[in-house]
mmCIF file with all atom_site columns, C-alpha atoms in Angstrom:
data_model
loop_
_atom_site.group_PDB
_atom_site.id
_atom_site.type_symbol
_atom_site.label_atom_id
_atom_site.label_alt_id
_atom_site.label_comp_id
_atom_site.label_asym_id
_atom_site.label_entity_id
_atom_site.label_seq_id
_atom_site.pdbx_PDB_ins_code
_atom_site.Cartn_x
_atom_site.Cartn_y
_atom_site.Cartn_z
_atom_site.occupancy
_atom_site.B_iso_or_equiv
_atom_site.pdbx_formal_charge
_atom_site.auth_seq_id
_atom_site.auth_comp_id
_atom_site.auth_asym_id
_atom_site.auth_atom_id
_atom_site.pdbx_PDB_model_num
ATOM 1   C CA . UNK A 1 1   ? -10.193 8.725   16.575  1.00 0.00 ? 1   UNK A CA 1
ATOM 2   C CA . UNK A 1 2   ? -7.035  10.153  15.103  1.00 0.00 ? 2   UNK A CA 1
ATOM 3   C CA . UNK A 1 3   ? -3.990  9.192   13.143  1.00 0.00 ? 3   UNK A CA 1
ATOM 4   C CA . UNK A 1 4   ? -1.784  6.188   13.868  1.00 0.00 ? 4   UNK A CA 1
ATOM 5   C CA . UNK A 1 5   ? 1.881   6.198   12.885  1.00 0.00 ? 5   UNK A CA 1
ATOM 6   C CA . UNK A 1 6   ? 2.940   3.320   10.652  1.00 0.00 ? 6   UNK A CA 1
ATOM 7   C CA . UNK A 1 7   ? 6.370   1.985   9.782   1.00 0.00 ? 7   UNK A CA 1
ATOM 8   C CA . UNK A 1 8   ? 7.515   0.196   6.653   1.00 0.00 ? 8   UNK A CA 1
ATOM 9   C CA . UNK A 1 9   ? 8.064   -3.483  7.470   1.00 0.00 ? 9   UNK A CA 1
ATOM 10  C CA . UNK A 1 10  ? 8.897   -4.901  4.074   1.00 0.00 ? 10  UNK A CA 1
ATOM 11  C CA . UNK A 1 11  ? 7.914   -5.728  0.544   1.00 0.00 ? 11  UNK A CA 1
ATOM 12  C CA . UNK A 1 12  ? 6.970   -9.082  -0.893  1.00 0.00 ? 12  UNK A CA 1
ATOM 13  C CA . UNK A 1 13  ? 5.688   -10.558 -4.081  1.00 0.00 ? 13  UNK A CA 1
ATOM 14  C CA . UNK A 1 14  ? 2.352   -12.302 -4.120  1.00 0.00 ? 14  UNK A CA 1
ATOM 15  C CA . UNK A 1 15  ? 2.669   -16.009 -4.759  1.00 0.00 ? 15  UNK A CA 1
ATOM 16  C CA . UNK A 1 16  ? 1.457   -16.988 -8.233  1.00 0.00 ? 16  UNK A CA 1
ATOM 17  C CA . UNK A 1 17  ? 1.445   -13.395 -9.506  1.00 0.00 ? 17  UNK A CA 1
ATOM 18  C CA . UNK A 1 18  ? 4.253   -11.691 -11.370 1.00 0.00 ? 18  UNK A CA 1
ATOM 19  C CA . UNK A 1 19  ? 2.319   -8.449  -11.580 1.00 0.00 ? 19  UNK A CA 1
ATOM 20  C CA . UNK A 1 20  ? 1.472   -7.674  -7.954  1.00 0.00 ? 20  UNK A CA 1
ATOM 21  C CA . UNK A 1 21  ? 3.266   -7.210  -4.655  1.00 0.00 ? 21  UNK A CA 1
ATOM 22  C CA . UNK A 1 22  ? 2.559   -6.118  -1.105  1.00 0.00 ? 22  UNK A CA 1
ATOM 23  C CA . UNK A 1 23  ? 4.022   -3.302  0.946   1.00 0.00 ? 23  UNK A CA 1
ATOM 24  C CA . UNK A 1 24  ? 3.720   -4.181  4.609   1.00 0.00 ? 24  UNK A CA 1
ATOM 25  C CA . UNK A 1 25  ? 3.287   -1.459  7.228   1.00 0.00 ? 25  UNK A CA 1
ATOM 26  C CA . UNK A 1 26  ? 3.019   -1.972  10.992  1.00 0.00 ? 26  UNK A CA 1
ATOM 27  C CA . UNK A 1 27  ? 1.883   0.299   13.807  1.00 0.00 ? 27  UNK A CA 1
ATOM 28  C CA . UNK A 1 28  ? 4.284   1.574   16.471  1.00 0.00 ? 28  UNK A CA 1
ATOM 29  C CA . UNK A 1 29  ? 3.200   -1.058  18.977  1.00 0.00 ? 29  UNK A CA 1
ATOM 30  C CA . UNK A 1 30  ? 3.751   -3.754  16.324  1.00 0.00 ? 30  UNK A CA 1
ATOM 31  C CA . UNK A 1 31  ? 0.325   -5.210  17.009  1.00 0.00 ? 31  UNK A CA 1
ATOM 32  C CA . UNK A 1 32  ? -1.417  -4.446  13.690  1.00 0.00 ? 32  UNK A CA 1
ATOM 33  C CA . UNK A 1 33  ? -0.259  -4.550  10.102  1.00 0.00 ? 33  UNK A CA 1
ATOM 34  C CA . UNK A 1 34  ? -1.729  -3.316  6.873   1.00 0.00 ? 34  UNK A CA 1
ATOM 35  C CA . UNK A 1 35  ? -0.886  -4.438  3.355   1.00 0.00 ? 35  UNK A CA 1
ATOM 36  C CA . UNK A 1 36  ? -0.818  -2.061  0.423   1.00 0.00 ? 36  UNK A CA 1
ATOM 37  C CA . UNK A 1 37  ? -1.044  -3.711  -2.949  1.00 0.00 ? 37  UNK A CA 1
ATOM 38  C CA . UNK A 1 38  ? 1.444   -2.451  -5.521  1.00 0.00 ? 38  UNK A CA 1
ATOM 39  C CA . UNK A 1 39  ? 2.564   -3.288  -9.030  1.00 0.00 ? 39  UNK A CA 1
ATOM 40  C CA . UNK A 1 40  ? 5.710   -5.177  -10.012 1.00 0.00 ? 40  UNK A CA 1
ATOM 41  C CA . UNK A 1 41  ? 7.541   -1.935  -10.866 1.00 0.00 ? 41  UNK A CA 1
ATOM 42  C CA . UNK A 1 42  ? 7.027   -0.702  -7.310  1.00 0.00 ? 42  UNK A CA 1
ATOM 43  C CA . UNK A 1 43  ? 8.219   -4.036  -5.892  1.00 0.00 ? 43  UNK A CA 1
ATOM 44  C CA . UNK A 1 44  ? 11.411  -3.480  -7.910  1.00 0.00 ? 44  UNK A CA 1
ATOM 45  C CA . UNK A 1 45  ? 11.791  0.071   -6.556  1.00 0.00 ? 45  UNK A CA 1
ATOM 46  C CA . UNK A 1 46  ? 11.514  -1.125  -2.963  1.00 0.00 ? 46  UNK A CA 1
ATOM 47  C CA . UNK A 1 47  ? 13.802  -4.089  -3.610  1.00 0.00 ? 47  UNK A CA 1
ATOM 48  C CA . UNK A 1 48  ? 16.500  -1.693  -4.812  1.00 0.00 ? 48  UNK A CA 1
ATOM 49  C CA . UNK A 1 49  ? 16.249  0.337   -1.642  1.00 0.00 ? 49  UNK A CA 1
ATOM 50  C CA . UNK A 1 50  ? 15.889  -2.523  0.814   1.00 0.00 ? 50  UNK A CA 1
ATOM 51  C CA . UNK A 1 51  ? 19.002  -4.103  -0.714  1.00 0.00 ? 51  UNK A CA 1
ATOM 52  C CA . UNK A 1 52  ? 20.812  -0.753  -0.395  1.00 0.00 ? 52  UNK A CA 1
ATOM 53  C CA . UNK A 1 53  ? 21.926  -0.752  -4.030  1.00 0.00 ? 53  UNK A CA 1
ATOM 54  C CA . UNK A 1 54  ? 24.777  1.678   -4.662  1.00 0.00 ? 54  UNK A CA 1
ATOM 55  C CA . UNK A 1 55  ? 22.873  3.319   -7.490  1.00 0.00 ? 55  UNK A CA 1
ATOM 56  C CA . UNK A 1 56  ? 19.921  4.545   -5.397  1.00 0.00 ? 56  UNK A CA 1
ATOM 57  C CA . UNK A 1 57  ? 21.409  7.956   -4.415  1.00 0.00 ? 57  UNK A CA 1
ATOM 58  C CA . UNK A 1 58  ? 21.365  8.991   -8.080  1.00 0.00 ? 58  UNK A CA 1
ATOM 59  C CA . UNK A 1 59  ? 17.907  7.654   -8.949  1.00 0.00 ? 59  UNK A CA 1
ATOM 60  C CA . UNK A 1 60  ? 15.244  10.235  -9.821  1.00 0.00 ? 60  UNK A CA 1
ATOM 61  C CA . UNK A 1 61  ? 13.151  9.981   -6.608  1.00 0.00 ? 61  UNK A CA 1
ATOM 62  C CA . UNK A 1 62  ? 16.213  10.449  -4.378  1.00 0.00 ? 62  UNK A CA 1
ATOM 63  C CA . UNK A 1 63  ? 17.575  13.313  -6.482  1.00 0.00 ? 63  UNK A CA 1
ATOM 64  C CA . UNK A 1 64  ? 14.200  15.079  -6.612  1.00 0.00 ? 64  UNK A CA 1
ATOM 65  C CA . UNK A 1 65  ? 13.846  14.731  -2.845  1.00 0.00 ? 65  UNK A CA 1
ATOM 66  C CA . UNK A 1 66  ? 17.299  16.285  -2.370  1.00 0.00 ? 66  UNK A CA 1
ATOM 67  C CA . UNK A 1 67  ? 16.246  19.260  -4.506  1.00 0.00 ? 67  UNK A CA 1
ATOM 68  C CA . UNK A 1 68  ? 12.960  19.677  -2.606  1.00 0.00 ? 68  UNK A CA 1
ATOM 69  C CA . UNK A 1 69  ? 14.458  19.336  0.856   1.00 0.00 ? 69  UNK A CA 1
ATOM 70  C CA . UNK A 1 70  ? 17.302  21.763  0.113   1.00 0.00 ? 70  UNK A CA 1
ATOM 71  C CA . UNK A 1 71  ? 14.953  24.423  -1.227  1.00 0.00 ? 71  UNK A CA 1
ATOM 72  C CA . UNK A 1 72  ? 11.942  24.121  1.060   1.00 0.00 ? 72  UNK A CA 1
ATOM 73  C CA . UNK A 1 73  ? 12.037  24.454  4.817   1.00 0.00 ? 73  UNK A CA 1
ATOM 74  C CA . UNK A 1 74  ? 8.887   22.445  5.209   1.00 0.00 ? 74  UNK A CA 1
ATOM 75  C CA . UNK A 1 75  ? 7.724   19.271  6.899   1.00 0.00 ? 75  UNK A CA 1
ATOM 76  C CA . UNK A 1 76  ? 5.964   16.520  4.965   1.00 0.00 ? 76  UNK A CA 1
ATOM 77  C CA . UNK A 1 77  ? 3.895   13.512  6.003   1.00 0.00 ? 77  UNK A CA 1
ATOM 78  C CA . UNK A 1 78  ? 2.192   10.694  4.168   1.00 0.00 ? 78  UNK A CA 1
ATOM 79  C CA . UNK A 1 79  ? -1.419  10.232  5.317   1.00 0.00 ? 79  UNK A CA 1
ATOM 80  C CA . UNK A 1 80  ? -3.578  7.269   4.296   1.00 0.00 ? 80  UNK A CA 1
ATOM 81  C CA . UNK A 1 81  ? -7.117  8.364   5.036   1.00 0.00 ? 81  UNK A CA 1
ATOM 82  C CA . UNK A 1 82  ? -9.643  6.281   3.105   1.00 0.00 ? 82  UNK A CA 1
ATOM 83  C CA . UNK A 1 83  ? -10.281 3.252   0.927   1.00 0.00 ? 83  UNK A CA 1
ATOM 84  C CA . UNK A 1 84  ? -12.319 3.656   -2.248  1.00 0.00 ? 84  UNK A CA 1
ATOM 85  C CA . UNK A 1 85  ? -12.870 0.935   -4.859  1.00 0.00 ? 85  UNK A CA 1
ATOM 86  C CA . UNK A 1 86  ? -9.993  -1.138  -3.541  1.00 0.00 ? 86  UNK A CA 1
ATOM 87  C CA . UNK A 1 87  ? -7.501  1.759   -3.559  1.00 0.00 ? 87  UNK A CA 1
ATOM 88  C CA . UNK A 1 88  ? -6.137  3.490   -0.465  1.00 0.00 ? 88  UNK A CA 1
ATOM 89  C CA . UNK A 1 89  ? -6.601  7.250   -0.713  1.00 0.00 ? 89  UNK A CA 1
ATOM 90  C CA . UNK A 1 90  ? -3.318  8.827   0.292   1.00 0.00 ? 90  UNK A CA 1
ATOM 91  C CA . UNK A 1 91  ? -2.040  12.362  0.658   1.00 0.00 ? 91  UNK A CA 1
ATOM 92  C CA . UNK A 1 92  ? 1.384   13.938  0.739   1.00 0.00 ? 92  UNK A CA 1
ATOM 93  C CA . UNK A 1 93  ? 0.548   16.379  3.502   1.00 0.00 ? 93  UNK A CA 1
ATOM 94  C CA . UNK A 1 94  ? 2.375   19.581  4.400   1.00 0.00 ? 94  UNK A CA 1
ATOM 95  C CA . UNK A 1 95  ? 1.249   20.450  7.951   1.00 0.00 ? 95  UNK A CA 1
ATOM 96  C CA . UNK A 1 96  ? 3.083   23.791  8.036   1.00 0.00 ? 96  UNK A CA 1
ATOM 97  C CA . UNK A 1 97  ? 0.865   25.211  5.290   1.00 0.00 ? 97  UNK A CA 1
ATOM 98  C CA . UNK A 1 98  ? -2.129  22.859  5.720   1.00 0.00 ? 98  UNK A CA 1
ATOM 99  C CA . UNK A 1 99  ? -1.984  21.615  2.150   1.00 0.00 ? 99  UNK A CA 1
ATOM 100 C CA . UNK A 1 100 ? -2.153  18.115  0.751   1.00 0.00 ? 100 UNK A CA 1
ATOM 101 C CA . UNK A 1 101 ? -1.518  16.554  -2.618  1.00 0.00 ? 101 UNK A CA 1
ATOM 102 C CA . UNK A 1 102 ? -3.152  13.230  -3.560  1.00 0.00 ? 102 UNK A CA 1
ATOM 103 C CA . UNK A 1 103 ? -0.652  10.462  -4.284  1.00 0.00 ? 103 UNK A CA 1
ATOM 104 C CA . UNK A 1 104 ? -0.853  6.759   -5.047  1.00 0.00 ? 104 UNK A CA 1
ATOM 105 C CA . UNK A 1 105 ? -0.407  4.873   -1.750  1.00 0.00 ? 105 UNK A CA 1
ATOM 106 C CA . UNK A 1 106 ? 2.621   2.876   -2.897  1.00 0.00 ? 106 UNK A CA 1
ATOM 107 C CA . UNK A 1 107 ? 4.313   6.037   -4.198  1.00 0.00 ? 107 UNK A CA 1
ATOM 108 C CA . UNK A 1 108 ? 3.612   7.766   -0.900  1.00 0.00 ? 108 UNK A CA 1
ATOM 109 C CA . UNK A 1 109 ? 5.247   4.921   1.010   1.00 0.00 ? 109 UNK A CA 1
ATOM 110 C CA . UNK A 1 110 ? 8.234   5.025   -1.378  1.00 0.00 ? 110 UNK A CA 1
ATOM 111 C CA . UNK A 1 111 ? 8.687   8.767   -0.846  1.00 0.00 ? 111 UNK A CA 1
ATOM 112 C CA . UNK A 1 112 ? 8.391   8.246   2.907   1.00 0.00 ? 112 UNK A CA 1
ATOM 113 C CA . UNK A 1 113 ? 11.159  5.641   2.755   1.00 0.00 ? 113 UNK A CA 1
ATOM 114 C CA . UNK A 1 114 ? 13.422  7.813   0.625   1.00 0.00 ? 114 UNK A CA 1
ATOM 115 C CA . UNK A 1 115 ? 12.879  11.014  2.629   1.00 0.00 ? 115 UNK A CA 1
ATOM 116 C CA . UNK A 1 116 ? 12.426  9.442   6.066   1.00 0.00 ? 116 UNK A CA 1
ATOM 117 C CA . UNK A 1 117 ? 8.923   10.911  6.328   1.00 0.00 ? 117 UNK A CA 1
ATOM 118 C CA . UNK A 1 118 ? 6.344   9.716   8.839   1.00 0.00 ? 118 UNK A CA 1
ATOM 119 C CA . UNK A 1 119 ? 3.446   7.634   7.521   1.00 0.00 ? 119 UNK A CA 1
ATOM 120 C CA . UNK A 1 120 ? 0.059   7.905   9.199   1.00 0.00 ? 120 UNK A CA 1
ATOM 121 C CA . UNK A 1 121 ? -3.236  6.116   8.746   1.00 0.00 ? 121 UNK A CA 1
ATOM 122 C CA . UNK A 1 122 ? -6.637  7.055   10.090  1.00 0.00 ? 122 UNK A CA 1
ATOM 123 C CA . UNK A 1 123 ? -7.135  4.913   13.198  1.00 0.00 ? 123 UNK A CA 1
ATOM 124 C CA . UNK A 1 124 ? -10.589 3.693   12.154  1.00 0.00 ? 124 UNK A CA 1
ATOM 125 C CA . UNK A 1 125 ? -9.159  2.630   8.793   1.00 0.00 ? 125 UNK A CA 1
ATOM 126 C CA . UNK A 1 126 ? -6.309  0.709   10.431  1.00 0.00 ? 126 UNK A CA 1
ATOM 127 C CA . UNK A 1 127 ? -8.770  -1.001  12.767  1.00 0.00 ? 127 UNK A CA 1
ATOM 128 C CA . UNK A 1 128 ? -10.986 -1.964  9.813   1.00 0.00 ? 128 UNK A CA 1
ATOM 129 C CA . UNK A 1 129 ? -8.262  -2.911  7.310   1.00 0.00 ? 129 UNK A CA 1
ATOM 130 C CA . UNK A 1 130 ? -5.388  -3.947  9.526   1.00 0.00 ? 130 UNK A CA 1
ATOM 131 C CA . UNK A 1 131 ? -4.662  -7.472  10.611  1.00 0.00 ? 131 UNK A CA 1
ATOM 132 C CA . UNK A 1 132 ? -3.045  -8.654  13.833  1.00 0.00 ? 132 UNK A CA 1
ATOM 133 C CA . UNK A 1 133 ? 0.743   -8.613  13.545  1.00 0.00 ? 133 UNK A CA 1
ATOM 134 C CA . UNK A 1 134 ? 3.166   -11.151 14.969  1.00 0.00 ? 134 UNK A CA 1
ATOM 135 C CA . UNK A 1 135 ? 6.885   -11.076 14.189  1.00 0.00 ? 135 UNK A CA 1
ATOM 136 C CA . UNK A 1 136 ? 6.910   -14.847 13.749  1.00 0.00 ? 136 UNK A CA 1
ATOM 137 C CA . UNK A 1 137 ? 4.167   -14.894 11.093  1.00 0.00 ? 137 UNK A CA 1
ATOM 138 C CA . UNK A 1 138 ? 5.373   -15.831 7.625   1.00 0.00 ? 138 UNK A CA 1
ATOM 139 C CA . UNK A 1 139 ? 2.315   -15.065 5.496   1.00 0.00 ? 139 UNK A CA 1
ATOM 140 C CA . UNK A 1 140 ? -0.084  -12.160 5.582   1.00 0.00 ? 140 UNK A CA 1
ATOM 141 C CA . UNK A 1 141 ? -3.822  -11.845 5.147   1.00 0.00 ? 141 UNK A CA 1
ATOM 142 C CA . UNK A 1 142 ? -5.106  -9.148  2.835   1.00 0.00 ? 142 UNK A CA 1
ATOM 143 C CA . UNK A 1 143 ? -8.690  -7.892  3.113   1.00 0.00 ? 143 UNK A CA 1
ATOM 144 C CA . UNK A 1 144 ? -10.490 -8.591  -0.144  1.00 0.00 ? 144 UNK A CA 1
ATOM 145 C CA . UNK A 1 145 ? -11.751 -4.994  -0.290  1.00 0.00 ? 145 UNK A CA 1
ATOM 146 C CA . UNK A 1 146 ? -8.234  -3.714  -1.073  1.00 0.00 ? 146 UNK A CA 1
ATOM 147 C CA . UNK A 1 147 ? -8.073  -5.825  -4.194  1.00 0.00 ? 147 UNK A CA 1
ATOM 148 C CA . UNK A 1 148 ? -9.228  -4.070  -7.346  1.00 0.00 ? 148 UNK A CA 1
ATOM 149 C CA . UNK A 1 149 ? -12.019 -5.432  -9.500  1.00 0.00 ? 149 UNK A CA 1
ATOM 150 C CA . UNK A 1 150 ? -9.508  -6.129  -12.266 1.00 0.00 ? 150 UNK A CA 1
ATOM 151 C CA . UNK A 1 151 ? -7.349  -8.178  -9.916  1.00 0.00 ? 151 UNK A CA 1
ATOM 152 C CA . UNK A 1 152 ? -10.397 -10.050 -8.635  1.00 0.00 ? 152 UNK A CA 1
ATOM 153 C CA . UNK A 1 153 ? -11.439 -10.814 -12.213 1.00 0.00 ? 153 UNK A CA 1
ATOM 154 C CA . UNK A 1 154 ? -7.992  -12.275 -12.949 1.00 0.00 ? 154 UNK A CA 1
ATOM 155 C CA . UNK A 1 155 ? -8.122  -14.280 -9.708  1.00 0.00 ? 155 UNK A CA 1
ATOM 156 C CA . UNK A 1 156 ? -11.554 -15.590 -10.705 1.00 0.00 ? 156 UNK A CA 1
ATOM 157 C CA . UNK A 1 157 ? -10.287 -16.698 -14.117 1.00 0.00 ? 157 UNK A CA 1
ATOM 158 C CA . UNK A 1 158 ? -7.314  -18.400 -12.474 1.00 0.00 ? 158 UNK A CA 1
ATOM 159 C CA . UNK A 1 159 ? -9.487  -20.183 -9.897  1.00 0.00 ? 159 UNK A CA 1
ATOM 160 C CA . UNK A 1 160 ? -11.816 -21.454 -12.636 1.00 0.00 ? 160 UNK A CA 1
ATOM 161 C CA . UNK A 1 161 ? -8.843  -22.542 -14.747 1.00 0.00 ? 161 UNK A CA 1
ATOM 162 C CA . UNK A 1 162 ? -7.467  -24.487 -11.778 1.00 0.00 ? 162 UNK A CA 1
ATOM 163 C CA . UNK A 1 163 ? -10.946 -25.905 -11.115 1.00 0.00 ? 163 UNK A CA 1
ATOM 164 C CA . UNK A 1 164 ? -10.971 -24.399 -7.612  1.00 0.00 ? 164 UNK A CA 1
ATOM 165 C CA . UNK A 1 165 ? -14.697 -23.737 -7.695  1.00 0.00 ? 165 UNK A CA 1
ATOM 166 C CA . UNK A 1 166 ? -15.016 -22.891 -4.007  1.00 0.00 ? 166 UNK A CA 1
ATOM 167 C CA . UNK A 1 167 ? -12.504 -20.045 -4.365  1.00 0.00 ? 167 UNK A CA 1
ATOM 168 C CA . UNK A 1 168 ? -14.091 -19.008 -7.667  1.00 0.00 ? 168 UNK A CA 1
ATOM 169 C CA . UNK A 1 169 ? -17.472 -18.817 -5.956  1.00 0.00 ? 169 UNK A CA 1
ATOM 170 C CA . UNK A 1 170 ? -16.112 -16.593 -3.181  1.00 0.00 ? 170 UNK A CA 1
ATOM 171 C CA . UNK A 1 171 ? -14.466 -14.268 -5.690  1.00 0.00 ? 171 UNK A CA 1
ATOM 172 C CA . UNK A 1 172 ? -17.615 -14.141 -7.819  1.00 0.00 ? 172 UNK A CA 1
ATOM 173 C CA . UNK A 1 173 ? -19.663 -13.272 -4.726  1.00 0.00 ? 173 UNK A CA 1
ATOM 174 C CA . UNK A 1 174 ? -17.298 -10.406 -3.901  1.00 0.00 ? 174 UNK A CA 1
ATOM 175 C CA . UNK A 1 175 ? -17.540 -9.070  -7.458  1.00 0.00 ? 175 UNK A CA 1
ATOM 176 C CA . UNK A 1 176 ? -21.338 -9.268  -7.295  1.00 0.00 ? 176 UNK A CA 1
ATOM 177 C CA . UNK A 1 177 ? -21.351 -7.611  -3.858  1.00 0.00 ? 177 UNK A CA 1
ATOM 178 C CA . UNK A 1 178 ? -19.495 -4.694  -5.419  1.00 0.00 ? 178 UNK A CA 1
ATOM 179 C CA . UNK A 1 179 ? -22.390 -4.237  -7.790  1.00 0.00 ? 179 UNK A CA 1
ATOM 180 C CA . UNK A 1 180 ? -21.080 -6.334  -10.630 1.00 0.00 ? 180 UNK A CA 1
ATOM 181 C CA . UNK A 1 181 ? -18.978 -3.427  -11.852 1.00 0.00 ? 181 UNK A CA 1
ATOM 182 C CA . UNK A 1 182 ? -16.544 -4.775  -14.447 1.00 0.00 ? 182 UNK A CA 1
ATOM 183 C CA . UNK A 1 183 ? -17.659 -8.340  -13.652 1.00 0.00 ? 183 UNK A CA 1
ATOM 184 C CA . UNK A 1 184 ? -17.421 -10.645 -16.662 1.00 0.00 ? 184 UNK A CA 1
ATOM 185 C CA . UNK A 1 185 ? -19.002 -14.070 -16.029 1.00 0.00 ? 185 UNK A CA 1
#
């Protein structure tokens, strides 16, 4: 098992949530996709760049990348290599010097978009977390294990408030399966 190259497919907001969005990545063959959960601020950052806003060349991430790339003759990659407590573990990797710096997954994808860097994911992780991809699909499934306990707790409260007890039961079971950490009945 090795690394699989991924490509940014798009960003979307999660229905019924103003606070959370999804960054969609697909493999080269366009057969599997993976969703990375991000906050509303990151959705805004991607929306600026997808819409090709005229201001983006002078935004801090673009300017900092220009400084780095002009002063370092080095290659960079973004590598997603694990999932711990609902968060993808991601590295900004420098293969020329075999060094890596941990980075939040959504920030890593943003840097990759700005700097045209390759994004890789461990193959076993893509096979476990990825979903089949079809161009014609409108929605996307997200494995529950990429959703943080805090987000699950909010989803539980919402499901109970909407009297959707079947969904509430499933969410409660997932929180209990995780050891009840941060679970508030």
